[in-house]
mmCIF file of C-alpha atoms and ligand atoms in Angstrom:
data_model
loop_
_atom_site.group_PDB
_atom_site.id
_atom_site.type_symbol
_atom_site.label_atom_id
_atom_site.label_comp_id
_atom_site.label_asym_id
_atom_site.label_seq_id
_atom_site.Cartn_x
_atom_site.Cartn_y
_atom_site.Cartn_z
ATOM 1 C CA UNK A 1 -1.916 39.995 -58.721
ATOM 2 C CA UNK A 2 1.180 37.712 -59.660
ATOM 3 C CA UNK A 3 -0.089 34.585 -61.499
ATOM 4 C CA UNK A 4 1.405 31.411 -60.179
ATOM 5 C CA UNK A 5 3.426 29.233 -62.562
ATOM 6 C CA UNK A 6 1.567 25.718 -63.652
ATOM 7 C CA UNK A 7 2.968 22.373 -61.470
ATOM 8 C CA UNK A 8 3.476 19.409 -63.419
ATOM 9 C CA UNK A 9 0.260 17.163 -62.067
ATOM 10 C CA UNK A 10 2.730 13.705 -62.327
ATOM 11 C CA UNK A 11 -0.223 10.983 -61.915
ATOM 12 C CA UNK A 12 -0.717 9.368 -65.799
ATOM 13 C CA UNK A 13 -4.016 7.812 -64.517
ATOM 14 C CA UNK A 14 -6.318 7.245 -62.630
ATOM 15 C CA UNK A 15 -6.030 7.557 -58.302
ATOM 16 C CA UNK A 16 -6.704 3.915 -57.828
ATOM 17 C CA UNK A 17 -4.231 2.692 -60.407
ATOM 18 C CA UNK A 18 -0.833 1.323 -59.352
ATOM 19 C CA UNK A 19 0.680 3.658 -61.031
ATOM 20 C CA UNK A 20 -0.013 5.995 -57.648
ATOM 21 C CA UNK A 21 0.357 3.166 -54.690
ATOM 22 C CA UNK A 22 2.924 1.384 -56.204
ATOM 23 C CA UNK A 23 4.153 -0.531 -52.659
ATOM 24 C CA UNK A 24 2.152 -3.499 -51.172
ATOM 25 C CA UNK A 25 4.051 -2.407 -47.947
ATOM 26 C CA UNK A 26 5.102 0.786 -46.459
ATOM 27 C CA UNK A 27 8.174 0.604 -47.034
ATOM 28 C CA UNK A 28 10.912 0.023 -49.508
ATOM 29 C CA UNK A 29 13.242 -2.608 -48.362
ATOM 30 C CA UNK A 30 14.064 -4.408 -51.717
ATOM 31 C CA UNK A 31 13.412 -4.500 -55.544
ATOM 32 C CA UNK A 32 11.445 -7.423 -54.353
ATOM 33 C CA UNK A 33 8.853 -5.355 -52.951
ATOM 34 C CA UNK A 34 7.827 -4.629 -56.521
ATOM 35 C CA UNK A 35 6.363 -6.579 -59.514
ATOM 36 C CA UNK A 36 7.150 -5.755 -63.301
ATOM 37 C CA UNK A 37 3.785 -3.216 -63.624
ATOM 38 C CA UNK A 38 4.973 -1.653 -60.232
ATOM 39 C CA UNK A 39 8.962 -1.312 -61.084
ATOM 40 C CA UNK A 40 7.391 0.636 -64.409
ATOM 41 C CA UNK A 41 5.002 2.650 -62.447
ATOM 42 C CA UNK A 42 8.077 4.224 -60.785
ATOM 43 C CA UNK A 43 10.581 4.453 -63.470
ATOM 44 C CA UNK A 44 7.859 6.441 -65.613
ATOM 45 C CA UNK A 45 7.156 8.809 -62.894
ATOM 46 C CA UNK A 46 10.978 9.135 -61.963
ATOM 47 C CA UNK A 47 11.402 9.953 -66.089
ATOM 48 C CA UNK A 48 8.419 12.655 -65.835
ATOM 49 C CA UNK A 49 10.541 13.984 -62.761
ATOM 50 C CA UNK A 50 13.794 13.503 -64.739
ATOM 51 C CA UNK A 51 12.268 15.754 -67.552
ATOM 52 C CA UNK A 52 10.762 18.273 -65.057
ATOM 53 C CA UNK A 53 13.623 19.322 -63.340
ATOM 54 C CA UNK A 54 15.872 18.854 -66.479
ATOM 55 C CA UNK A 55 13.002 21.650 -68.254
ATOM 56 C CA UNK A 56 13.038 23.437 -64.807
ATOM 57 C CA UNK A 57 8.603 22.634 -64.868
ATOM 58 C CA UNK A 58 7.473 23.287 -61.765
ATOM 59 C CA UNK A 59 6.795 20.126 -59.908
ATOM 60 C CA UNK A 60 3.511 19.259 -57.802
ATOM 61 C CA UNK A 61 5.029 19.140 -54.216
ATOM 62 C CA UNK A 62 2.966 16.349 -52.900
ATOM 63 C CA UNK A 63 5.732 16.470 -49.996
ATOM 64 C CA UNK A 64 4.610 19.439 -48.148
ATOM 65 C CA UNK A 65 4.446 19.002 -44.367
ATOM 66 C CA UNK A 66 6.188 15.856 -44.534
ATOM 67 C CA UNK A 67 9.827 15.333 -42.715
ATOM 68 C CA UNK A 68 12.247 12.838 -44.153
ATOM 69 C CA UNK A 69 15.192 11.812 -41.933
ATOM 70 C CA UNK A 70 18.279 10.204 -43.935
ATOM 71 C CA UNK A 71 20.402 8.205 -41.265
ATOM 72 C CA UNK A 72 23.715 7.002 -42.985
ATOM 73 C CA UNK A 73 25.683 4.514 -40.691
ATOM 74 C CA UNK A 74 27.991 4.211 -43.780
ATOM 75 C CA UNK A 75 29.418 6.927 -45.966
ATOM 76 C CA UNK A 76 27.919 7.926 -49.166
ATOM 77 C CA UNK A 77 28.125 10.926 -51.479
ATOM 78 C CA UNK A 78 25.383 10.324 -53.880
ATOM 79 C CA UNK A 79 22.353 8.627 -51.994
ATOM 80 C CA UNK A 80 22.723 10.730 -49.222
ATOM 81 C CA UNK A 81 22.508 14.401 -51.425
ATOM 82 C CA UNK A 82 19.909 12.770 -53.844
ATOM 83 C CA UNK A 83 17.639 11.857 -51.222
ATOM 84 C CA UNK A 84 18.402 15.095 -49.637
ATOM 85 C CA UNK A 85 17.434 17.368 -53.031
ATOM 86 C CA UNK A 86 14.263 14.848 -54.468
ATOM 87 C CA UNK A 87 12.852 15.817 -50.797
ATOM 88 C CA UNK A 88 13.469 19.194 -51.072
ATOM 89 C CA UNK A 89 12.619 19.221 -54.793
ATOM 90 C CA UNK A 90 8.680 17.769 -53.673
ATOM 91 C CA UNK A 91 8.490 20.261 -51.189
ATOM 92 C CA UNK A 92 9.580 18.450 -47.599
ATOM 93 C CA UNK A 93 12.062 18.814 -45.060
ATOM 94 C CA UNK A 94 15.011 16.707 -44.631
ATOM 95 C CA UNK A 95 17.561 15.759 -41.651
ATOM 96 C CA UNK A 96 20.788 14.086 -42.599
ATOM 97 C CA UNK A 97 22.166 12.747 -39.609
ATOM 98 C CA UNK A 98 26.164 12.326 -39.113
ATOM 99 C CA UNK A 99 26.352 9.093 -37.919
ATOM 100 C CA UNK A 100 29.749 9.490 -36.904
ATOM 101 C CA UNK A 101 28.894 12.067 -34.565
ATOM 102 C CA UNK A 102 25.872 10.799 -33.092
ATOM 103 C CA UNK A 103 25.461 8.319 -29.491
ATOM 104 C CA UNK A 104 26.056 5.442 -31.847
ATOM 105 C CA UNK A 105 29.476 5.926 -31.362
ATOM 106 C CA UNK A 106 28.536 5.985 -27.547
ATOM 107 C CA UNK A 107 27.255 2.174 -27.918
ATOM 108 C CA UNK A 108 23.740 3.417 -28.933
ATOM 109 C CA UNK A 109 22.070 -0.231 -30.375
ATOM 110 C CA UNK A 110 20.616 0.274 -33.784
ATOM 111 C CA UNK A 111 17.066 -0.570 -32.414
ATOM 112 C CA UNK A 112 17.576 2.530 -29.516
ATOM 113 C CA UNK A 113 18.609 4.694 -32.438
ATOM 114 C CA UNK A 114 15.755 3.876 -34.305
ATOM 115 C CA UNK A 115 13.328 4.454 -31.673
ATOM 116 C CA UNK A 116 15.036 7.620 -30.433
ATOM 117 C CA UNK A 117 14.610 9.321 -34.096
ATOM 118 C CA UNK A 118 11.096 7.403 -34.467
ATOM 119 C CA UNK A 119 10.177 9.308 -31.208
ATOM 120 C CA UNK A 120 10.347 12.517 -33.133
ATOM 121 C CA UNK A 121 7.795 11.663 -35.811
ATOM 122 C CA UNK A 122 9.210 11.758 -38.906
ATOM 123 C CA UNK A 123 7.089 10.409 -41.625
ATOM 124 C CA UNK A 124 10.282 8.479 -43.882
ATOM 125 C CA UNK A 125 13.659 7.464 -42.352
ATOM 126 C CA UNK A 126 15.802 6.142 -44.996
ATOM 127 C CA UNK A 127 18.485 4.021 -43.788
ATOM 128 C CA UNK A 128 21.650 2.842 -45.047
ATOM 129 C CA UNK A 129 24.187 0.458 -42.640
ATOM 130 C CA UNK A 130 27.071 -2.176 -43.053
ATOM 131 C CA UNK A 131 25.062 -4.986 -42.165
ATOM 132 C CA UNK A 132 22.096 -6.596 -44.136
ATOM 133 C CA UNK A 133 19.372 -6.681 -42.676
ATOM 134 C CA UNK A 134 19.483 -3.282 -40.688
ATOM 135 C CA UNK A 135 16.223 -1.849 -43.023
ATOM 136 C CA UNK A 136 13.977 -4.691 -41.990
ATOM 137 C CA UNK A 137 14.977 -3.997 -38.601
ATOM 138 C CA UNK A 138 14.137 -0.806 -39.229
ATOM 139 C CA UNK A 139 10.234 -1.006 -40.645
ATOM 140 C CA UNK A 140 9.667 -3.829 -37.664
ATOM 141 C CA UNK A 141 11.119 -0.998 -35.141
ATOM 142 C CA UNK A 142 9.648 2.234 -36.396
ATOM 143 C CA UNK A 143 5.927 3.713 -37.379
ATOM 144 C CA UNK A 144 7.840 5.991 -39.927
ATOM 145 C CA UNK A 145 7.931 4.524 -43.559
ATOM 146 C CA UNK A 146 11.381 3.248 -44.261
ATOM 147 C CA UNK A 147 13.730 2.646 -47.353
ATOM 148 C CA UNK A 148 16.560 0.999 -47.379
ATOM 149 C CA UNK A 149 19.707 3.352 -49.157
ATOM 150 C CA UNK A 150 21.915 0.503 -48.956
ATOM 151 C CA UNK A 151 22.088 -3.028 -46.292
ATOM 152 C CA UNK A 152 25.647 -4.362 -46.139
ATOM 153 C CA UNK A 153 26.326 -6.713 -49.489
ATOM 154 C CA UNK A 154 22.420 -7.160 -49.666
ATOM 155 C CA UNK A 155 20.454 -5.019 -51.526
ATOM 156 C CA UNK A 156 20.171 -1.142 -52.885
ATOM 157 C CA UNK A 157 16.867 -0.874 -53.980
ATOM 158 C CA UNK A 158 16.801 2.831 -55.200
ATOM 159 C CA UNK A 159 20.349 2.554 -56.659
ATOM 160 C CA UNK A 160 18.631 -0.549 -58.787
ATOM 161 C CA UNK A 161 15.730 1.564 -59.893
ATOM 162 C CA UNK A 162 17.599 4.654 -60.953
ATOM 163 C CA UNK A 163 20.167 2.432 -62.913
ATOM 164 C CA UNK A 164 16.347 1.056 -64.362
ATOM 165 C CA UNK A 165 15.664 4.496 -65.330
ATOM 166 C CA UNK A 166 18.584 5.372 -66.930
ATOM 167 C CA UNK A 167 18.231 2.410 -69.622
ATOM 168 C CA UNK A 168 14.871 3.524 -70.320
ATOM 169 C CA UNK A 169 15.603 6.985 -70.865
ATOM 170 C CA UNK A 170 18.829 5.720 -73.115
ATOM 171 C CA UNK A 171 17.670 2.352 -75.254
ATOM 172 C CA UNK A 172 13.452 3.347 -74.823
ATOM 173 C CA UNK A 173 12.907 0.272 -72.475
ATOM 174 C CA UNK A 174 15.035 -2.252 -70.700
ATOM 175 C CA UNK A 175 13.637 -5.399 -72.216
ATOM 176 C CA UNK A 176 15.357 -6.894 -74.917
ATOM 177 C CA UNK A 177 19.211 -5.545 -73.644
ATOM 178 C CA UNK A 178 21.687 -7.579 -72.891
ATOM 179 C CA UNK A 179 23.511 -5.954 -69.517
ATOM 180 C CA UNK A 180 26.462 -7.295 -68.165
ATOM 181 C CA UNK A 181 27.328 -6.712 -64.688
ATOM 182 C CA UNK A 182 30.904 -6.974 -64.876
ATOM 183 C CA UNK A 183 33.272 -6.930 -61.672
ATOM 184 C CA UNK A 184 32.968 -7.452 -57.689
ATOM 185 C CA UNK A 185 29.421 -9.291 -57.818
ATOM 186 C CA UNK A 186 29.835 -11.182 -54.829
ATOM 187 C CA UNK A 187 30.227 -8.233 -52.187
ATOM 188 C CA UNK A 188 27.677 -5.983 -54.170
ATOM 189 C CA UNK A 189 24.246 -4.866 -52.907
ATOM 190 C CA UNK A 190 24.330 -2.933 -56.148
ATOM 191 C CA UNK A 191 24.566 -6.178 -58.018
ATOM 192 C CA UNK A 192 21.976 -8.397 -56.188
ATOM 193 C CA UNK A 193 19.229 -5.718 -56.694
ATOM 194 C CA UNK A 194 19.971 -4.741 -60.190
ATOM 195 C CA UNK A 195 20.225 -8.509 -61.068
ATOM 196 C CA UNK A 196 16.632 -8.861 -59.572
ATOM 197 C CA UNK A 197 15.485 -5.733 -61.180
ATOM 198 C CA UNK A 198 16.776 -6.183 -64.438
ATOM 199 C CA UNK A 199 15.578 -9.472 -65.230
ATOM 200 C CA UNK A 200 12.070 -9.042 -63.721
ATOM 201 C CA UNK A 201 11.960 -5.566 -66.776
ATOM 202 C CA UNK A 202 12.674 -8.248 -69.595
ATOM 203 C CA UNK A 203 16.958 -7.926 -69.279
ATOM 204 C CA UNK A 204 18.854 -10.675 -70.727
ATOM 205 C CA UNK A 205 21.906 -10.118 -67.346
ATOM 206 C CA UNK A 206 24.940 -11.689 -67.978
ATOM 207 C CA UNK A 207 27.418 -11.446 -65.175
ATOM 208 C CA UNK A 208 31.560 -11.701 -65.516
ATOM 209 C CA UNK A 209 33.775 -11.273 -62.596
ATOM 210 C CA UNK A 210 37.190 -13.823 -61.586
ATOM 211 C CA UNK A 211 35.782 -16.938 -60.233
ATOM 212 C CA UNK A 212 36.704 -15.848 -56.407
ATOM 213 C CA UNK A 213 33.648 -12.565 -56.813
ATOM 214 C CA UNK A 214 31.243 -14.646 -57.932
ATOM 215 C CA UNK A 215 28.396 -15.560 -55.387
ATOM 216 C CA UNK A 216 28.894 -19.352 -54.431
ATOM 217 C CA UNK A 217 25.128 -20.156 -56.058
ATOM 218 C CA UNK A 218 25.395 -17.461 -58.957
ATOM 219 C CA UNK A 219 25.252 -20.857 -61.408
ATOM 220 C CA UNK A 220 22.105 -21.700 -60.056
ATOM 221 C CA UNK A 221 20.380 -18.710 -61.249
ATOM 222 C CA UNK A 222 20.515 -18.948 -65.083
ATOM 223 C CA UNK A 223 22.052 -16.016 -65.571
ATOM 224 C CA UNK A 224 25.041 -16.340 -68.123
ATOM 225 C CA UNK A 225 28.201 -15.982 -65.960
ATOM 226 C CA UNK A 226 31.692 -15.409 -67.322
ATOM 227 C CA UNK A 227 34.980 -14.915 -66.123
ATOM 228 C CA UNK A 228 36.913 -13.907 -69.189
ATOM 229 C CA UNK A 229 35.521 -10.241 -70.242
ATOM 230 C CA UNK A 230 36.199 -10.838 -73.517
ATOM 231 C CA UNK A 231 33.755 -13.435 -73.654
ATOM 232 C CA UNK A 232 31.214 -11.551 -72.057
ATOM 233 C CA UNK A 233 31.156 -8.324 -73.943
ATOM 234 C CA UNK A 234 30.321 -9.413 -77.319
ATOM 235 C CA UNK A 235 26.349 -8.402 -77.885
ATOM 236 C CA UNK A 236 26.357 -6.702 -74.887
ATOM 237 C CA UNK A 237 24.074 -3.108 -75.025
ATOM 238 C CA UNK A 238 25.462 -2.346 -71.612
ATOM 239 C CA UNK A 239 27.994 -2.718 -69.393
ATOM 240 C CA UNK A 240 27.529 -2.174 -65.759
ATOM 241 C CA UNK A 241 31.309 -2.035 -63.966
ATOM 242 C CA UNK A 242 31.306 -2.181 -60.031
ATOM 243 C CA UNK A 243 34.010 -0.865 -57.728
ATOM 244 C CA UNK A 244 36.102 -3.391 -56.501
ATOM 245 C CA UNK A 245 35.065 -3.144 -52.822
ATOM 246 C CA UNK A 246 38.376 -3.585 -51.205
ATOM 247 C CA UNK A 247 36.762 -2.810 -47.909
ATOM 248 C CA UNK A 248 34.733 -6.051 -48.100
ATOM 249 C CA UNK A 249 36.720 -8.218 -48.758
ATOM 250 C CA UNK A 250 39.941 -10.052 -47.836
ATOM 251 C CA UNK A 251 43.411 -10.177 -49.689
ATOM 252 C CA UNK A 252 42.984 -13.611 -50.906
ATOM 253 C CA UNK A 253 40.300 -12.871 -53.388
ATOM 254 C CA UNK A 254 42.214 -11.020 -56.014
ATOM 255 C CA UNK A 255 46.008 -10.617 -56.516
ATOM 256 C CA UNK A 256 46.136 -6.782 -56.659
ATOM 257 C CA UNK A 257 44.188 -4.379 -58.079
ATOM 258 C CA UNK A 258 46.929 -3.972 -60.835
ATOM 259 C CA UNK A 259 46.110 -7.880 -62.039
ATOM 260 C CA UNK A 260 42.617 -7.047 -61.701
ATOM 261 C CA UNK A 261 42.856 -4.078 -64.093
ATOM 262 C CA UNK A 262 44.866 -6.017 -66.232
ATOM 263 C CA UNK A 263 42.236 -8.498 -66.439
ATOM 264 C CA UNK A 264 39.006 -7.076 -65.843
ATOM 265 C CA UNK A 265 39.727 -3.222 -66.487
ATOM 266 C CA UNK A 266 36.955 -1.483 -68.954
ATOM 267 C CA UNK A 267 39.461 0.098 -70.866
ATOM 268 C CA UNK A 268 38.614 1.388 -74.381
ATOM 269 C CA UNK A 269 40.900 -0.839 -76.680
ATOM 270 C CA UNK A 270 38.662 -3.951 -74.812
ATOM 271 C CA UNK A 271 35.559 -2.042 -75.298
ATOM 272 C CA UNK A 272 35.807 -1.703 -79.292
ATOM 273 C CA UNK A 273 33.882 -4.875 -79.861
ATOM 274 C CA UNK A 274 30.976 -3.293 -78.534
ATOM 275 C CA UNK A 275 28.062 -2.080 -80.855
ATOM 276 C CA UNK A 276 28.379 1.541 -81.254
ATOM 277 C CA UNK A 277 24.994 2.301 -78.894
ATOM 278 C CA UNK A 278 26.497 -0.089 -76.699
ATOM 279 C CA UNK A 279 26.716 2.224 -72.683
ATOM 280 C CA UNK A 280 28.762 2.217 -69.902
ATOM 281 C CA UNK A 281 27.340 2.542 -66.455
ATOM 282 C CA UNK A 282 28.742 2.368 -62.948
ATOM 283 C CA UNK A 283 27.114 3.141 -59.541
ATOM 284 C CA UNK A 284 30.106 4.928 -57.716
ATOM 285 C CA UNK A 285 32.143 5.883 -55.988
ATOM 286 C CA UNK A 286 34.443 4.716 -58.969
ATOM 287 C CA UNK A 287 38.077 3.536 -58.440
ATOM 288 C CA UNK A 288 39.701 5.020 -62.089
ATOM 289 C CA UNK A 289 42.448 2.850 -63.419
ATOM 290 C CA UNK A 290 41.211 -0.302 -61.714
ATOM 291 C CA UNK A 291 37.720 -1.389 -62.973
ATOM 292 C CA UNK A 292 37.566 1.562 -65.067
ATOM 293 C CA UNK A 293 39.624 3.803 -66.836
ATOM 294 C CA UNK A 294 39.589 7.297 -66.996
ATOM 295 C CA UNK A 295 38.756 7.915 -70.853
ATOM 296 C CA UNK A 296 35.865 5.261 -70.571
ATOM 297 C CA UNK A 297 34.310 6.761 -67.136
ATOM 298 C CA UNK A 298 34.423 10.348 -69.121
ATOM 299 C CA UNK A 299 33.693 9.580 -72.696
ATOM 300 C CA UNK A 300 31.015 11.879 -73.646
ATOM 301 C CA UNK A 301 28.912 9.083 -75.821
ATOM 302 C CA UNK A 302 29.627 6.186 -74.283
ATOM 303 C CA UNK A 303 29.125 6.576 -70.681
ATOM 304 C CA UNK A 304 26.232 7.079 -68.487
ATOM 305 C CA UNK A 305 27.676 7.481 -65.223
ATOM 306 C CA UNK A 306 26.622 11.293 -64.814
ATOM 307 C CA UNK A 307 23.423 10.053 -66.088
ATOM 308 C CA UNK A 308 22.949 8.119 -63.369
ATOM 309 C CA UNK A 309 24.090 10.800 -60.966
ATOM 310 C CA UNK A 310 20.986 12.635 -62.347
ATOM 311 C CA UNK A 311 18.606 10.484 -62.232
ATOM 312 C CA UNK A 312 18.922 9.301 -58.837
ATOM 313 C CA UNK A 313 17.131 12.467 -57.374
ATOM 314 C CA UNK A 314 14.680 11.563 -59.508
ATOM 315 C CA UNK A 315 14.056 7.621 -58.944
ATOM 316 C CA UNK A 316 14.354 8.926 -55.341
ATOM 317 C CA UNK A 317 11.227 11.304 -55.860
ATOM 318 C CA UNK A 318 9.085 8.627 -57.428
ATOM 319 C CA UNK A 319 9.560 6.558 -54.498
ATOM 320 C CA UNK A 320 9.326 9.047 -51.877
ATOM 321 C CA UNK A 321 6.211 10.176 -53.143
ATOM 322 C CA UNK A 322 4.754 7.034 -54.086
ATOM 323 C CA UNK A 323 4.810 6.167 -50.155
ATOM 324 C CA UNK A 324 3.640 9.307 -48.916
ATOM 325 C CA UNK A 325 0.853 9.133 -51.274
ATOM 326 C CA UNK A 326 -0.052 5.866 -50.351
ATOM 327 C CA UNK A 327 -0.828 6.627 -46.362
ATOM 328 C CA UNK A 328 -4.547 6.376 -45.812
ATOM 329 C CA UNK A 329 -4.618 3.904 -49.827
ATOM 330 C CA UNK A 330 -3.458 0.928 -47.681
ATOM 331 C CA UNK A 331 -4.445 -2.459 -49.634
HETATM 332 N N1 CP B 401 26.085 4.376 -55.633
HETATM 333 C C1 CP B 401 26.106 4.741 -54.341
HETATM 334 O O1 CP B 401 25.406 4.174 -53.495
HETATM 335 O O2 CP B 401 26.959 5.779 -54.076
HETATM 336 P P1 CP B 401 27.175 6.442 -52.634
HETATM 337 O O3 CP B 401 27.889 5.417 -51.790
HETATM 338 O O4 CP B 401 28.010 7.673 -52.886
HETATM 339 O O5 CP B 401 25.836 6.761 -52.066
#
């Protein structure tokens, strides 16, 4: 008789605690969909997962039997394989569908899509698309439990939450940092929900970016917004640089990306006023030599970019599970 390994039983307490239905709703649509005890919930079971796999524990597949369908109208490299391995890792099945192949590019609506892969019963579809909005669309359209990988400039819920976990995992807990968000704020989904995520986990967020990528009512926010770096990075415990998104934007709101590296650049001569512990993050896909350079994207104890890489399958597990585990817990 061959004696099965141990799984890791994830659930800290008890079955009734938020720590197991973390959602109010089926789905996850934004990091508004979650309060400060919820948001922690997750990020502690992501950092049990994180630890599992790292340890290669056997994991409690609370997956099993379900089917996750990732539709991606928009490319992506990492939220696309992460959700594809945490399904795989909790024991489901997973379809990535090519959008770029499929009757969308026939004229298929969005809604006809959604209903068409709906029809085949799978239990999450996780969605990401160029336009915000297309995830609400989505859990008003389908019985399927839905998460949002990504709505035009709005929001990237998951992306937010693994960024979460990998400040816990680095400083202990995110309250009490200082994290400046430092580049193309105004066309970032990656911003908006790790703005709203940050802050609501204790974050002092500052934000610097030239006055043209700034949000028209970032002011009204009290957040502390700069547009000279070296104002910003002073006391800062992390700095979170986002990719110039030249595909959202028009020519008139930076001169060239040579100025803007000039200006804005993380570069390692403008990052030696930093505290020694201070991090580097950045959500990729990464554009080296324009809001980061090379050395700083690769320097073994200063960044966390690879960090984040391997944490998203993880913050991706917490989530997917937490739904599943929630169907029949309904508050
Ligand atoms: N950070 C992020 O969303 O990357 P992908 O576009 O590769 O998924």
């Amino acid at each position: 008789m061959t004696t099965q390994p141990p799984t890791v039983v994830m659930s800290r307490t008890s079955s009734t605690d938020v720590s197991d239905y973390p959602f109010q709703k089926p789905h996850f649509l934004s990091v508004h969909d979650l309060n400060e005890a919820t948001a922690r919930s997750l990020i502690n079971r992501a950092s049990d997962y994180a630890n599992a796999i790292r340890d290669n524990v056997p994991i409690e597949p609370t997956l099993v039997g379900k089917h996750v369908v990732n539709l991606f109208f928009e490319n992506s490299t990492r939220t696309l394989a992460s959700f594809d391995m945490a399904t795989q890792r909790l024991g489901g099945r997973v379809t990535n569908l090519p959008m770029e192949t499929s009757s969308v590019k026939k004229g298929e609506s969005l809604v006809d899509t959604l209903k068409t892969i709906d029809a085949m019963r799978p239990d999450v579809i996780v969605i990401r698309h160029g336009s915000a909005g297309a995830a609400d669309i989505a859990a008003k359209t389908v019985d399927a439990h839905v998460i949002n990988a990504g709505d035009g400039a709005r929001e990237h819920p998951t992306q937010a939450l693994l960024d979460a976990v990998t400040v816990t995992r680095t400083f202990g807990d995110v309250s009490g940092l200082t994290i400046t968000i430092c580049g193309d704020i105004k066309h970032s989904r990656v911003a908006r929900s790790n703005i709203a995520l940050l802050s609501m986990l204790g974050a002092d967020v500052r934000l610097c970016a030239p006055p043209t990528l700034l949000p028209d009512d970032i002011r009204d926010q009290g957040l502390g917004v700069f547009t000279n770096l070296a104002d910003a990075l002073p006391g800062s415990d992390v700095i979170m640089a986002l990719r110039v998104q030249t595909e959202r934007m028009d020519h008139s709101v930076i001169p060239s990306t040579r100025e803007y590296h000039q200006q804005y650049g993380l570069t390692l001569d403008r990052l030696a006023v930093l505290a020694p512990k201070a991090k580097i993050m950045h959500p990729g896909p990464m554009n080296r030599g324009v809001e980061i350079d090379g050395n700083v994207a690769d320097h073994p104890t200063k960044s966390l970019i690879l960090d984040q890489v391997e944490n998203g399958v993880a913050a991706r597990m917490a989530v997917l599970h937490a739904l599943i585990s929630q169907d029949g817990h309904q508050t």
